[in-house]
Coordinates of C-alpha atoms and ligand atoms in Angstrom, one line a residue:
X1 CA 2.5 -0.7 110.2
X2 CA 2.5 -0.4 106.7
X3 CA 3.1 -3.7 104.6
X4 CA 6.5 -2.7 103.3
X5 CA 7.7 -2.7 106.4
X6 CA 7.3 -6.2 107.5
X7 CA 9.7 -8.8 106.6
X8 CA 9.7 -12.7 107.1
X9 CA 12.4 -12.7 110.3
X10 CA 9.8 -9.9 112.1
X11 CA 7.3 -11.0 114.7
X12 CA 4.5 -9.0 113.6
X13 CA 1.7 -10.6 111.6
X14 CA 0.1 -8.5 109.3
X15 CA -3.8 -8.9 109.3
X16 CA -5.3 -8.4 105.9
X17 CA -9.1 -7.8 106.4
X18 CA -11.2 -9.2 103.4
X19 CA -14.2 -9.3 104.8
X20 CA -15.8 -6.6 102.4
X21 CA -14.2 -8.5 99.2
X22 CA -14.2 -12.4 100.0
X23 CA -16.3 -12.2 102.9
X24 CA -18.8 -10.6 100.9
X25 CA -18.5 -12.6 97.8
X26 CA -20.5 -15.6 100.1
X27 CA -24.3 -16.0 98.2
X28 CA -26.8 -13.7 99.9
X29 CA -23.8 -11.6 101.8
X30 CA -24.3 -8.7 99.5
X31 CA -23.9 -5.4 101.7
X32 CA -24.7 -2.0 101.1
X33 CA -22.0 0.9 100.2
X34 CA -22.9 3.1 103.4
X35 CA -22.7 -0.7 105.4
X36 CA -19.1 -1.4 104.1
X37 CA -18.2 2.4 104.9
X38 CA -19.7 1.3 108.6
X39 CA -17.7 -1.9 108.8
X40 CA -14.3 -0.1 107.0
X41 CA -14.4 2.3 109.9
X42 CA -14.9 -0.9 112.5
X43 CA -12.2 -2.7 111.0
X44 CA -9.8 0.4 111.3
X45 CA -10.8 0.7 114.8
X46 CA -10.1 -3.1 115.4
X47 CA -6.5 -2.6 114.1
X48 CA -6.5 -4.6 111.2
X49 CA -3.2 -3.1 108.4
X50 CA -4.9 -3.5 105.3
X51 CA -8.9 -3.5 104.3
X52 CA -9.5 -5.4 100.8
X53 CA -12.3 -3.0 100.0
X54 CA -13.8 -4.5 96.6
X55 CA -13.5 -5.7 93.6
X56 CA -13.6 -1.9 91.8
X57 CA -14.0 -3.7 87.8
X58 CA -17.0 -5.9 88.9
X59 CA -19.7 -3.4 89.4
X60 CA -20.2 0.5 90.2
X61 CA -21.4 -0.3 93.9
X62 CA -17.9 -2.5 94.6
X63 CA -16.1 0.6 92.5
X64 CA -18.1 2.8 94.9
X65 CA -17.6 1.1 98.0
X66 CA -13.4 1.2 97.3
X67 CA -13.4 4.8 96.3
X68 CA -15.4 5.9 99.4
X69 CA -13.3 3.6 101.9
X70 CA -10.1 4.3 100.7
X71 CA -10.5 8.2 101.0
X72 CA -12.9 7.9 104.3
X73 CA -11.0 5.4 106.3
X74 CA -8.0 6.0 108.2
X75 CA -5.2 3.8 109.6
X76 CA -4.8 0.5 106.6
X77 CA -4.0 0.5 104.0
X78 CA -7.1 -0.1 101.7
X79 CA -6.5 -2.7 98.6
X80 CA -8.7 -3.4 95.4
X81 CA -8.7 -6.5 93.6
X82 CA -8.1 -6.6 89.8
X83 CA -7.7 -9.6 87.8
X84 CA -4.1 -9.7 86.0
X85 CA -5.8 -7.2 83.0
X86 CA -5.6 -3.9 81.9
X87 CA -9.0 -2.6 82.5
X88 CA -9.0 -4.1 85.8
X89 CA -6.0 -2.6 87.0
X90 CA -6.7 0.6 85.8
X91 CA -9.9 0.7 87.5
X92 CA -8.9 -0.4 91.0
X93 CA -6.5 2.2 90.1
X94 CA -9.5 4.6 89.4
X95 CA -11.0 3.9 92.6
X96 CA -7.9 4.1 95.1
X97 CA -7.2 7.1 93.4
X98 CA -7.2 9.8 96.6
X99 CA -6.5 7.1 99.3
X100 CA -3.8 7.4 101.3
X101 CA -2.6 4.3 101.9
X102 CA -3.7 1.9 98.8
X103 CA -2.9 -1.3 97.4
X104 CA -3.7 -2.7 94.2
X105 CA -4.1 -6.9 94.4
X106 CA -3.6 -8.5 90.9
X107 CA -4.3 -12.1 90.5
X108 CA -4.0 -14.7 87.6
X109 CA -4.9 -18.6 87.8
X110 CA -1.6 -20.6 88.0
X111 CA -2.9 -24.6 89.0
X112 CA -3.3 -26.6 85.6
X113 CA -6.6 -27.5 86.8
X114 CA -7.3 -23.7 86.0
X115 CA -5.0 -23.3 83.2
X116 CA -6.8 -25.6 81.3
X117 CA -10.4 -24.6 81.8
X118 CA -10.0 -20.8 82.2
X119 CA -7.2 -20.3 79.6
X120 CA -8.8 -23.2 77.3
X121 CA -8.4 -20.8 74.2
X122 CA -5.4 -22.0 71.9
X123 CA -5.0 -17.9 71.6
X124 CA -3.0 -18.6 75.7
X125 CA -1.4 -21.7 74.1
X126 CA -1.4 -25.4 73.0
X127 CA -0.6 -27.1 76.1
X128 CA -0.2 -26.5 79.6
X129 CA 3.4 -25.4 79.4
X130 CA 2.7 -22.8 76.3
X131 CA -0.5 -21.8 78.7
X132 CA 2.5 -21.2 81.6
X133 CA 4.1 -18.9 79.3
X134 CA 1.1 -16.8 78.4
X135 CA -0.2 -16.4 82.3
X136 CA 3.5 -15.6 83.5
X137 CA 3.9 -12.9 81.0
X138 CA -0.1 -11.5 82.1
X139 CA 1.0 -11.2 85.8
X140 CA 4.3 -9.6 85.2
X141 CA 2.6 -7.0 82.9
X142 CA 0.0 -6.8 85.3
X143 CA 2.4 -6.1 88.3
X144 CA 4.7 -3.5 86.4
X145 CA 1.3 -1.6 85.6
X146 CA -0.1 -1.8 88.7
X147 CA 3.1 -0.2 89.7
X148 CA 3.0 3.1 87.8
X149 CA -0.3 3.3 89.7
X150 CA 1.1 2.5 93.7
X151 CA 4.9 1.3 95.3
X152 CA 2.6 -1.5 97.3
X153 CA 1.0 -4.3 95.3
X154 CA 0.3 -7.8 95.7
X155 CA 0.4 -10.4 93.7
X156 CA -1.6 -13.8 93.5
X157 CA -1.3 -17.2 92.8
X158 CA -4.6 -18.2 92.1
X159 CA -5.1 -21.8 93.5
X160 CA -1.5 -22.1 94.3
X161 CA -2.4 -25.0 96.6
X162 CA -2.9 -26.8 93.4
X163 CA 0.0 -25.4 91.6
X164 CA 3.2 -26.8 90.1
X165 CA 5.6 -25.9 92.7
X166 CA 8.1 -25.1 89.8
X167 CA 5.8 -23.1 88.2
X168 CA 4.6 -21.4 91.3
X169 CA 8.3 -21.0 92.2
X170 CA 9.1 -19.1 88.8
X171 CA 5.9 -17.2 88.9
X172 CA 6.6 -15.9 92.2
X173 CA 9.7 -15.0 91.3
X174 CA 9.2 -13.1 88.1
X175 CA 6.3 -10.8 90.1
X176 CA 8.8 -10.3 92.5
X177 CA 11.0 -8.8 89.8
X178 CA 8.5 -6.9 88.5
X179 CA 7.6 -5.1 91.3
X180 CA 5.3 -6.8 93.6
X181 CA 5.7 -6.3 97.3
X182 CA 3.5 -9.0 98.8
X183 CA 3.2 -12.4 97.3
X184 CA 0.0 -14.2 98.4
X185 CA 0.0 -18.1 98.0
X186 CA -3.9 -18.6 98.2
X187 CA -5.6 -22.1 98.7
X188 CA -8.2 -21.3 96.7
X189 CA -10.2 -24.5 96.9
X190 CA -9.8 -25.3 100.6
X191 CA -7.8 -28.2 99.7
X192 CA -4.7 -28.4 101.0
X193 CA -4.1 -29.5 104.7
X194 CA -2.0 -28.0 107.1
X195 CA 1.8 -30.0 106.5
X196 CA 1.5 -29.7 102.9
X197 CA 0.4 -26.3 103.0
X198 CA 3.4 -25.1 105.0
X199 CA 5.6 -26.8 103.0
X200 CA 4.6 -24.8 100.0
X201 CA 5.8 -21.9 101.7
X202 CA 8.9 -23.3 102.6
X203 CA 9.5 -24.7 99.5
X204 CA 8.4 -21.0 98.1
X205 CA 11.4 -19.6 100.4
X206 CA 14.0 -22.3 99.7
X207 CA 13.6 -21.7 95.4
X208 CA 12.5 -17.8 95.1
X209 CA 15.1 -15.3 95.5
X210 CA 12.7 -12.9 97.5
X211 CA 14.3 -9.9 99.1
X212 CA 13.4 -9.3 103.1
X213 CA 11.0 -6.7 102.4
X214 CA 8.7 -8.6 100.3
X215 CA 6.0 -10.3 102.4
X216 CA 4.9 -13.6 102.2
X217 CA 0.8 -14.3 102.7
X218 CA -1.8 -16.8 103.2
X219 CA -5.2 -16.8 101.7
X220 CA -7.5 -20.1 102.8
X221 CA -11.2 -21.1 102.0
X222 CA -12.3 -23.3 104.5
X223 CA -13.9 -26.4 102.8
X224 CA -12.3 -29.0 104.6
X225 CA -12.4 -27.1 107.4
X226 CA -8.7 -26.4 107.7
X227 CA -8.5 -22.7 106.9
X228 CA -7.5 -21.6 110.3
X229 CA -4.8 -24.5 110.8
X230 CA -3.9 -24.1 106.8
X231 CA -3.0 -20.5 108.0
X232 CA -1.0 -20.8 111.2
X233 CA 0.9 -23.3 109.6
X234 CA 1.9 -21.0 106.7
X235 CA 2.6 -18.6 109.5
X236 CA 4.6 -21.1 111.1
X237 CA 6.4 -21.2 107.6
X238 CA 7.3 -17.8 106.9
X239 CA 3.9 -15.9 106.1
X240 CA 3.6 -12.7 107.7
X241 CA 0.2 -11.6 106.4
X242 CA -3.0 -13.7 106.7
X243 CA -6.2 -13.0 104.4
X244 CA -8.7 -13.7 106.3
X245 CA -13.1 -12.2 107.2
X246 CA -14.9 -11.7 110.5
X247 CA -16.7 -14.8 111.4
X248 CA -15.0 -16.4 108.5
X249 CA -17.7 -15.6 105.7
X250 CA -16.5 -16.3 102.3
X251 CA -16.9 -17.9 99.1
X252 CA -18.8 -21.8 100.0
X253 CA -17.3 -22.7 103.2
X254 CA -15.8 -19.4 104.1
X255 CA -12.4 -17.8 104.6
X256 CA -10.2 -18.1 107.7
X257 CA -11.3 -16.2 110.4
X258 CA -10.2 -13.2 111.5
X259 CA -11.4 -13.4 115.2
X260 CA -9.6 -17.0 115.6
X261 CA -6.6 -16.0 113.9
X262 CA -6.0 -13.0 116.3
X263 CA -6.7 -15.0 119.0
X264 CA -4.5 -18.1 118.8
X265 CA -1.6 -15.6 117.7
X266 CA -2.5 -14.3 121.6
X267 CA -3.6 -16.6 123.3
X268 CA -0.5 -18.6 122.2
X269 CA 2.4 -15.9 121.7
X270 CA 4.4 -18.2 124.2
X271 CA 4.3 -20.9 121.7
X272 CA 4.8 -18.7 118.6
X273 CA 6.2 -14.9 119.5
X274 CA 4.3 -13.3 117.4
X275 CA 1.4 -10.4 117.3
X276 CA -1.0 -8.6 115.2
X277 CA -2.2 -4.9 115.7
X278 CA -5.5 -6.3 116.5
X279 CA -7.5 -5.0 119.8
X280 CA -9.3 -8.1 120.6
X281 CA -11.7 -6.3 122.8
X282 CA -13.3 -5.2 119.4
X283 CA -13.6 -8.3 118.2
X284 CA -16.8 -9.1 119.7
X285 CA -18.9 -5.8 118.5
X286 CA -17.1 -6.2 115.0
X287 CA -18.3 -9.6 114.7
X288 CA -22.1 -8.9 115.2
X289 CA -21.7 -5.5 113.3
X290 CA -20.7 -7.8 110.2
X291 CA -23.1 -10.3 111.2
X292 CA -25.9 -8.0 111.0
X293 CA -24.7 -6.4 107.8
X294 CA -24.1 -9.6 106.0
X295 CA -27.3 -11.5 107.4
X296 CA -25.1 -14.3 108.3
X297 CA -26.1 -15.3 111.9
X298 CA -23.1 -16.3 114.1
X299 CA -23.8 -20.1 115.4
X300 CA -23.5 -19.9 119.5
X301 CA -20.6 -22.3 119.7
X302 CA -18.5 -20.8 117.5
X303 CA -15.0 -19.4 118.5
X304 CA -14.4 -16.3 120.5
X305 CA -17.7 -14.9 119.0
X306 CA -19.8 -17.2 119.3
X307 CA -22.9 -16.5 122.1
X308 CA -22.0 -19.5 124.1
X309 CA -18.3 -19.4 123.5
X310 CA -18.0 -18.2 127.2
X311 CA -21.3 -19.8 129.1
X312 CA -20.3 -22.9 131.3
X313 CA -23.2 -24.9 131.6
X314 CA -22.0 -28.4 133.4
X315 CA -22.1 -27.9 136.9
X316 CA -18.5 -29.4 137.5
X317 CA -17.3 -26.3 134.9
X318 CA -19.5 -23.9 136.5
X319 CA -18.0 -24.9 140.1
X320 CA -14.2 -24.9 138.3
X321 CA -14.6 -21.6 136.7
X322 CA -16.0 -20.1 140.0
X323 CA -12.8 -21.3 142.2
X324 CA -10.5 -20.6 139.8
X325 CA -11.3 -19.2 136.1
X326 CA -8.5 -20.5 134.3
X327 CA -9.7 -24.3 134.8
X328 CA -11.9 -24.0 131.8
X329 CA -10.8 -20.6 130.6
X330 CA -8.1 -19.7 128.3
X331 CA -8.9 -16.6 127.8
X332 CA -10.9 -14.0 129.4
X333 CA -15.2 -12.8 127.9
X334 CA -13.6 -9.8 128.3
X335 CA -10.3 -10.1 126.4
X336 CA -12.8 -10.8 122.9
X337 CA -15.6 -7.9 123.8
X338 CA -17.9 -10.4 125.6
X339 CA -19.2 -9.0 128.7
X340 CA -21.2 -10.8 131.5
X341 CA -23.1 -7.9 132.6
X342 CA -25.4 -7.9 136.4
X343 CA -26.9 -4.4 135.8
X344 CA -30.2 -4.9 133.8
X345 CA -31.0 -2.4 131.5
X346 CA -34.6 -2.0 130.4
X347 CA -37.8 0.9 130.2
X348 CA -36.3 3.0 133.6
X349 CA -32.5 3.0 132.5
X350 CA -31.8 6.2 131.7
X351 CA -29.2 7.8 128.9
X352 CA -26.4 7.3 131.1
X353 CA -26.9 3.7 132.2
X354 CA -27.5 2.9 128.1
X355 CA -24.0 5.0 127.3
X356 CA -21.9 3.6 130.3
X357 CA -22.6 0.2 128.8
X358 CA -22.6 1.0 125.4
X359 CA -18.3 1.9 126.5
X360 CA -18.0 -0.8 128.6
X361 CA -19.1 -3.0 125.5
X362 CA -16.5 -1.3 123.2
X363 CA -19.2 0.5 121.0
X364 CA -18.4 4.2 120.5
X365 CA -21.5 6.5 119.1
X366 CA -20.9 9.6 117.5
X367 CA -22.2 12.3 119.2
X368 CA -24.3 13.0 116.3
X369 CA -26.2 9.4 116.7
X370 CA -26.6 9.7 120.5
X371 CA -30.2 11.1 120.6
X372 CA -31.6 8.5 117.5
X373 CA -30.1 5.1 119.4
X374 CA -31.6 6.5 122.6
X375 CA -34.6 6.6 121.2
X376 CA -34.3 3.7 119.4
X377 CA -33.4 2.3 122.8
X378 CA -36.4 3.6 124.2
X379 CA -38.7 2.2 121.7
X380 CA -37.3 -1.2 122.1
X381 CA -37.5 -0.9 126.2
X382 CA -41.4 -0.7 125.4
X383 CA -41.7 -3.8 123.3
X384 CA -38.7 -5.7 125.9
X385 CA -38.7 -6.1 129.9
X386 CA -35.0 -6.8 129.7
X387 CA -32.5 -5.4 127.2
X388 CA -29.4 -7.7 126.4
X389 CA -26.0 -6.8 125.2
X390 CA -26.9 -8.6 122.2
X391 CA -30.0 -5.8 122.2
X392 CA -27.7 -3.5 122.3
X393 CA -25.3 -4.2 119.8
X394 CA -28.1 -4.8 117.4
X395 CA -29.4 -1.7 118.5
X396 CA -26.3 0.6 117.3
X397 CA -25.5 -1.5 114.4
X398 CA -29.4 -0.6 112.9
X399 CA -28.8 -1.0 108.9
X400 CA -28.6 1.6 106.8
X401 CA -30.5 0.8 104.0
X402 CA -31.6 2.9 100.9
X403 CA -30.2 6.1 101.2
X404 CA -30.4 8.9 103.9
X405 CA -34.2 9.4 102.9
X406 CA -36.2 6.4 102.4
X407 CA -38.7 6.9 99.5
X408 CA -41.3 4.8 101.6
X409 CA -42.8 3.8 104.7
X410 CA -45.4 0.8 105.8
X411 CA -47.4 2.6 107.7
X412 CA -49.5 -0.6 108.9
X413 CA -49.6 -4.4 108.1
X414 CA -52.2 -6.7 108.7
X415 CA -52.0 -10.5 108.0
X416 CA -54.6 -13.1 108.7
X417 CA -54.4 -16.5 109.0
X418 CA -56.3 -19.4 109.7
X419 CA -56.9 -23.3 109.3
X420 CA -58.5 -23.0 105.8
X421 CA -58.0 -19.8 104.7
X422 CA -55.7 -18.2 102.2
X423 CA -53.3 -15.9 104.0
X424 CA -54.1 -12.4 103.2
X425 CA -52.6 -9.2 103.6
X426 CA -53.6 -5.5 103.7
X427 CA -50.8 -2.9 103.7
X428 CA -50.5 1.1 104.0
X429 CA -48.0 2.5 102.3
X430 CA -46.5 6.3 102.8
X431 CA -44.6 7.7 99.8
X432 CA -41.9 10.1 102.2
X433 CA -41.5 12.8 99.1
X434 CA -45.4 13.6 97.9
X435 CA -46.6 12.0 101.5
X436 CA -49.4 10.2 99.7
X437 CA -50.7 7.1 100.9
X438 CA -51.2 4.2 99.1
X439 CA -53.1 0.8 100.2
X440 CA -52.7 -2.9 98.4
X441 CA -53.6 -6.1 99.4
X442 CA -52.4 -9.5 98.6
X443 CA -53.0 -13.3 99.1
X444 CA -50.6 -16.0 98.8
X445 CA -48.5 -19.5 99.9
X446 CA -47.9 -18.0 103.5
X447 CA -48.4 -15.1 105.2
X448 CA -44.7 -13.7 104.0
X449 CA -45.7 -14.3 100.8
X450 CA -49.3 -12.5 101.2
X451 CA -47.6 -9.5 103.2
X452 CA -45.1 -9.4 100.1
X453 CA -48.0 -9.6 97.5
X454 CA -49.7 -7.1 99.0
X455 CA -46.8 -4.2 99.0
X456 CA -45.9 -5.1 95.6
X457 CA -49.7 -4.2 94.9
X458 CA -49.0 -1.0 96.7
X459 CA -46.4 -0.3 94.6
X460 CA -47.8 -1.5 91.4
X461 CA -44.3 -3.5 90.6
X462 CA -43.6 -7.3 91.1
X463 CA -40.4 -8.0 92.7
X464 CA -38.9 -11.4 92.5
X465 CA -37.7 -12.5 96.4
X466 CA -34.5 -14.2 95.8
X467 CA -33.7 -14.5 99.2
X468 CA -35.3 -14.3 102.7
X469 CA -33.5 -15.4 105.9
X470 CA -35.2 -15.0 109.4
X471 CA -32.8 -15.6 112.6
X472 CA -33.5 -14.2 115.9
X473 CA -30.9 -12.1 117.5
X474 CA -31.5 -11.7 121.4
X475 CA -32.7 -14.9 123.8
X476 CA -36.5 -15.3 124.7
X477 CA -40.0 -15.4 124.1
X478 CA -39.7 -11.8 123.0
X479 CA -36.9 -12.2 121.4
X480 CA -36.0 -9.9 118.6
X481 CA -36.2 -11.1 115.1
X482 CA -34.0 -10.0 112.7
X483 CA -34.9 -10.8 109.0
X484 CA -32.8 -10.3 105.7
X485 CA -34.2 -10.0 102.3
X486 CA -32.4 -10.0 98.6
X487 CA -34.9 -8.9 95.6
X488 CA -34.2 -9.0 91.8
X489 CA -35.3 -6.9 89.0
X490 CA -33.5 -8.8 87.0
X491 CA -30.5 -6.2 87.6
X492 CA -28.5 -6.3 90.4
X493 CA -30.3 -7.6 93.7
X494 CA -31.0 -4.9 96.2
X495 CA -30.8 -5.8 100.0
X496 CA -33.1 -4.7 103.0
X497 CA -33.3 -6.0 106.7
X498 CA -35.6 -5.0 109.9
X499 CA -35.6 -6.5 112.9
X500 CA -38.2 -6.3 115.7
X501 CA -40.3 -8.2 118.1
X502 CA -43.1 -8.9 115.8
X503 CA -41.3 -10.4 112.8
X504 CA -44.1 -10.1 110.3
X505 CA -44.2 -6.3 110.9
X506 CA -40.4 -6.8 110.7
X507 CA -40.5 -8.9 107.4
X508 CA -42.8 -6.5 105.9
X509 CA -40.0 -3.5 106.8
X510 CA -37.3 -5.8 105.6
X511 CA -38.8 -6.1 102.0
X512 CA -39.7 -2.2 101.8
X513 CA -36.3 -1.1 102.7
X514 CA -35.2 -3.7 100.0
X515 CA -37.9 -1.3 97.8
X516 CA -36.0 1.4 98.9
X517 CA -32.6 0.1 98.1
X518 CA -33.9 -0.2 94.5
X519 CA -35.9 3.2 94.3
X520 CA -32.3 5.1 95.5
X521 CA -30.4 2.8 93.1
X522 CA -32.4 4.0 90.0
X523 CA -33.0 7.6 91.2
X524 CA -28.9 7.8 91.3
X525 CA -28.7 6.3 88.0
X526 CA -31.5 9.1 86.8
X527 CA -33.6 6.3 85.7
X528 CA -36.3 9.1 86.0
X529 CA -38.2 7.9 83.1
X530 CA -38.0 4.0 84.2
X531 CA -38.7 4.7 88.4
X532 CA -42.1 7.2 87.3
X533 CA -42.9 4.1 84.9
X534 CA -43.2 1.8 87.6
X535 CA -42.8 2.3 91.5
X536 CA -43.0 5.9 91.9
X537 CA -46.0 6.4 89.4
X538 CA -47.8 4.7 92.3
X539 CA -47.7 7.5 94.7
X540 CA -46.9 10.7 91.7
X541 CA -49.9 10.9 90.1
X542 CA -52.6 12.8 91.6
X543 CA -55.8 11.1 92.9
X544 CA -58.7 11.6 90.7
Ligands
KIV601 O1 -9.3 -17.6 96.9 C1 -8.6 -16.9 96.1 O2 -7.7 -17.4 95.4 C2 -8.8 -15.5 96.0 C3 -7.9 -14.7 95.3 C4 -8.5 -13.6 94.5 C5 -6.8 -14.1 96.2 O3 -9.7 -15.0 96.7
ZN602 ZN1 -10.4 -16.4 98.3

């Protein structure tokens, strides 16, 4: 549905998806172009109506990721944020241009608290009420650009659950005028709880003159916890969009989730009458998709995702559930994309047995990536007696790190380790262009640090590890590990993950596809003179 359509007296809930913008913006979260292509297409799939793709002014790889989403993804609308400027505007503009659908979302500080720390300057005003002025005037241009650009924008309220309801009132109302089609009334700062938080909608309704086809929406961060309840309740109010991110990733504590959202909309339509365009069935394979992508490990009792979300372990449940499920169920695995599954996949299952439950789990595979996740499959059936679902997913949602064509490949890693010795490393090293080998060893702290010491060695660059997360993804002594890295050049950080059974080999792959993040990074800048300087000069020049 598009957005314009909706209006306060409808029972449809529009789902605004900002899992690649807010969802993203949570430390160590930072996710490849060619992943948020991945998860765009997911999220279309899932049924969400509008995809927040980026934040196009803040770097080339968010301006990247919005161009390539908004004219690759079909179904939503796809929406780029822009402060209330000019240049920001112009270049979420920039990057929607081509899209079908698009949406430009302009936002501008509105509490005091902000006003008076972000808009300090006496250039906005001398007080708070001069300040008022200035910002009110900002959005309003803002909007009527953003208009020339697209008929659907959104406006917001930054920190409106801190704002002046008279000011909030009058700000709404003059982006109204100007054009803006949604008006989003964010709790920024996860501070408002769910009575007061309705009531600024209704107050919003009772003092704006806002015609029907303008839509009312939530945004909530989830530092007190509240974001899910904040967001119902402005349902409850009026609101007929939510903001919210898969697992609820997000700035601090997070965003509302999307998965719990969806669900309590269906679970309880008798109580509220509404829906969403959302196929829960999806919701499960989405989740871990954006799990793996964002290195942010679902915990197992968490909502409708969560591994354990559907296991009942007391006996008394366990005997309930099996006479009757809806004793201790309210909704069915099944309903959310969890599947209890009795036919055991492993080393003899054979391409039909992996792609009948590959469907049954809700994961489609391109024809064109049938024959590389067999394989992959296969590989892992060596290492693994049993393959789980969770396998699986992790399996189809491999990263795709570094381009098409990685520049290199650890051939073999060895670490020692002992009582009272220094860790040490020795690495192999294949540059994929020229072929040539290259070896480096390494000591250090651990033997991470010594496996890491010893590829930058190989490499004959330093990298500084800002970030390494290990978490292991499937159940068991042979478990398989999944590990995240973030490295600095003192640029932007560049992102790599592996996973495997052996999760020092699986470190060690982690960090070079990191390497290989930053080698495609400076090749596609034509950094030429910069990459042979440093990495590449490794493996170019010719053995003596
Ligand atoms: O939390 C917030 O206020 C935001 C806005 C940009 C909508 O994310
Ligand atoms: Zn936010």
């Amino acid at each position: 549905m598009e957005a314009k359509e909706a209006t306060r007296g409808t029972d449809r809930v529009i789902i605004f998806d900002t899992t690649l913008r807010d969802g993203e913006q949570a430390p160590g979260a930072a996710m490849t172009v060619p992943e948020k292509v991945q998860i765009a297409h997911q999220l279309a799939r899932l049924g969400v109506d509008v995809i927040e793709a980026g934040f196009p002014i803040s770097s080339p790889g968010q301006a990247d990721a919005v161009r390539r989403i908004a004219t690759e993804v079909d179904g939503p609308v796809i929406a780029g944020l822009a402060r209330a400027v000019r240049g920001d505007i112009e270049s979420a503009a920039e990057a929607l241009r081509g899209g079908r659908k698009t949406r430009i979302h302009t936002f501008i500080a509105t509490s005091d608290i902000h006003l008076a720390a972000k808009f300090g300057d006496a250039r906005y005003g001398r007080d708070i009420a001069e300040k008022q002025r200035t910002v009110l005037k900002m959005a309003v241009d803002a909007v009527r650009l953003a208009r020339t650009f697209t008929d659907d924008v959104e406006f917001s309220a930054e920190d409106a659950g801190r704002t002046d309801i008279g000011f909030l009132a009058e700000i709404i109302d003059a982006t109204v005028e100007a054009g803006a089609t949604t008006i989003n009334i964010p709790d920024t700062t996860g501070y408002c709880v769910p009575l007061e938080y309705g009531a600024m909608f209704a107050a919003v309704r009772n003092r704006c003159a806002l015609p029907d086809e303008v839509v009312l929406s939530t945004h909530c961060h989830d530092d007190l916890g509240l974001a899910v309840a904040n967001s119902i309740a402005g349902v409850l109010a009026g609101a007929r969009q939510v903001e919210c991110t898969l697992n609820g990733i997000g700035e601090r504590a997070g965003n509302a989730s999307l998965e719990e959202i969806a669900m309590i909309l269906q679970v309880r339509a008798d109580r509220f009458g509404l829906k969403t365009g959302i196929d829960s069935r999806l919701l499960n394979p989405t989740s871990r998709l954006v799990s793996t992508f964002s290195g942010f490990a679902v915990q197992p009792n968490k909502a409708i995702v969560g591994r354990n979300a559907f296991s009942h372990e007391a006996g008394i449940h366990q005997d309930g559930v099996l006479k009757a499920r809806e004793t201790y169920e309210i909704m069915r695995a099944e309903d959310v994309g969890q599947t209890v599954e009795a036919i055991r996949l492993g080393r003899h299952s054979g391409r039909h047995g992996l792609f009948s439950r590959l469907k049954r789990l809700g994961i489609q595979v391109p024809d064109s990536e049938r024959e590389a996740v067999y394989r992959r499959f296969e590989r892992l059936a060596d290492q693994k007696k049993e393959i789980s679902d969770s396998d699986l997913h992790h399996l189809v949602d491999a990263p795709v790190t570094g381009g098409d064509v990685p520049h290199f490949k650890l051939e073999s890693a060895s670490v020692s380790v002992g009582t009272h010795q220094e860790p040490e490393a020795h690495v192999r090293m294949r540059h994929m262009r020229t072929e040539r080998m290259v070896e480096g060893t390494g000591t250090g702290d651990g033997p991470i640090d010594a496996l890491y010491r010893a590829i930058d060695h190989a490499v004959e660059e330093r990298h500084d590890l800002v970030n390494y997360s290990i978490r292991s993804v499937t159940e068991g002594a042979d478990a398989l590990g999944e590990v995240s890295v973030l490295i600095d050049m003192g640029g932007p950080c560049f992102a790599g993950r592996s996973s495997g059974t052996d999760v020092v080999l699986a470190s060690g792959e982690a960090y070079v596809s990191a390497l290989n993040a930053l080698a495609a990074f400076r090749a596609e800048e034509e950094s030429v003179r910069f990459v042979g300087d440093s990495i590449m000069r490794a493996f170019d020049t010719p053995e003596d």
